[in-house]
Amino acid sequence: KQQREMFKAGGVIRVGEAAGLSKKSIEACVSDEAGLAAANASTERAAEAGVVMTPTFFLNGQKAYEGVWPIAEMSAAIDAAL
């Protein structure tokens, strides 16, 4: 919900500028129809895969963890998946 609200009413401009991007480059990005289509397709694939938050981690095609994953636990899970 927070992310949806952030992108309303110029929120994307504020976020981009806070990340060091120029308003001109942000506006060029959000007006790019091909880029928008690619972003929407990526969002749809993520939703189909069960992603409801970021970060979400997958191992071998299966959702493994949502949220901040402690490095020791992540390392152990990766080792087990190898």
PDB file of N, CA and C in Angstrom, residues 12-24 26:
ATOM      1  N   VAL A  12       6.505   9.790  -7.396  1.00  0.00           N
ATOM      2  CA  VAL A  12       7.623   9.175  -8.104  1.00  0.00           C
ATOM      3  C   VAL A  12       8.717  10.211  -8.369  1.00  0.00           C
ATOM      4  N   ILE A  13       8.323  11.443  -8.612  1.00  0.00           N
ATOM      5  CA  ILE A  13       9.303  12.515  -8.810  1.00  0.00           C
ATOM      6  C   ILE A  13      10.091  12.733  -7.519  1.00  0.00           C
ATOM      7  N   ARG A  14       9.380  12.822  -6.399  1.00  0.00           N
ATOM      8  CA  ARG A  14      10.054  13.034  -5.110  1.00  0.00           C
ATOM      9  C   ARG A  14      11.005  11.888  -4.781  1.00  0.00           C
ATOM     10  N   VAL A  15      10.561  10.655  -5.019  1.00  0.00           N
ATOM     11  CA  VAL A  15      11.404   9.493  -4.736  1.00  0.00           C
ATOM     12  C   VAL A  15      12.630   9.501  -5.643  1.00  0.00           C
ATOM     13  N   GLY A  16      12.433   9.751  -6.924  1.00  0.00           N
ATOM     14  CA  GLY A  16      13.547   9.787  -7.865  1.00  0.00           C
ATOM     15  C   GLY A  16      14.544  10.882  -7.539  1.00  0.00           C
ATOM     16  N   GLU A  17      14.040  12.059  -7.211  1.00  0.00           N
ATOM     17  CA  GLU A  17      14.944  13.153  -6.857  1.00  0.00           C
ATOM     18  C   GLU A  17      15.715  12.840  -5.578  1.00  0.00           C
ATOM     19  N   ALA A  18      15.059  12.200  -4.619  1.00  0.00           N
ATOM     20  CA  ALA A  18      15.737  11.813  -3.383  1.00  0.00           C
ATOM     21  C   ALA A  18      16.852  10.802  -3.666  1.00  0.00           C
ATOM     22  N   ALA A  19      16.693  10.028  -4.757  1.00  0.00           N
ATOM     23  CA  ALA A  19      17.708   9.049  -5.144  1.00  0.00           C
ATOM     24  C   ALA A  19      18.789   9.664  -6.029  1.00  0.00           C
ATOM     25  N   GLY A  20      18.668  10.980  -6.295  1.00  0.00           N
ATOM     26  CA  GLY A  20      19.688  11.670  -7.067  1.00  0.00           C
ATOM     27  C   GLY A  20      19.407  11.815  -8.548  1.00  0.00           C
ATOM     28  N   LEU A  21      18.206  11.453  -8.987  1.00  0.00           N
ATOM     29  CA  LEU A  21      17.863  11.582 -10.405  1.00  0.00           C
ATOM     30  C   LEU A  21      17.287  12.967 -10.684  1.00  0.00           C
ATOM     31  N   SER A  22      17.461  13.442 -11.901  1.00  0.00           N
ATOM     32  CA  SER A  22      16.889  14.742 -12.275  1.00  0.00           C
ATOM     33  C   SER A  22      15.408  14.561 -12.605  1.00  0.00           C
ATOM     34  N   LYS A  23      14.657  15.631 -12.416  1.00  0.00           N
ATOM     35  CA  LYS A  23      13.232  15.592 -12.742  1.00  0.00           C
ATOM     36  C   LYS A  23      13.037  15.253 -14.223  1.00  0.00           C
ATOM     37  N   LYS A  24      13.898  15.798 -15.075  1.00  0.00           N
ATOM     38  CA  LYS A  24      13.807  15.538 -16.516  1.00  0.00           C
ATOM     39  C   LYS A  24      13.979  14.052 -16.824  1.00  0.00           C
ATOM     40  N   ILE A  26      13.496  11.513 -14.800  1.00  0.00           N
ATOM     41  CA  ILE A  26      12.368  10.767 -14.219  1.00  0.00           C
ATOM     42  C   ILE A  26      11.157  10.879 -15.132  1.00  0.00           C
TER      43      ILE A  26
END
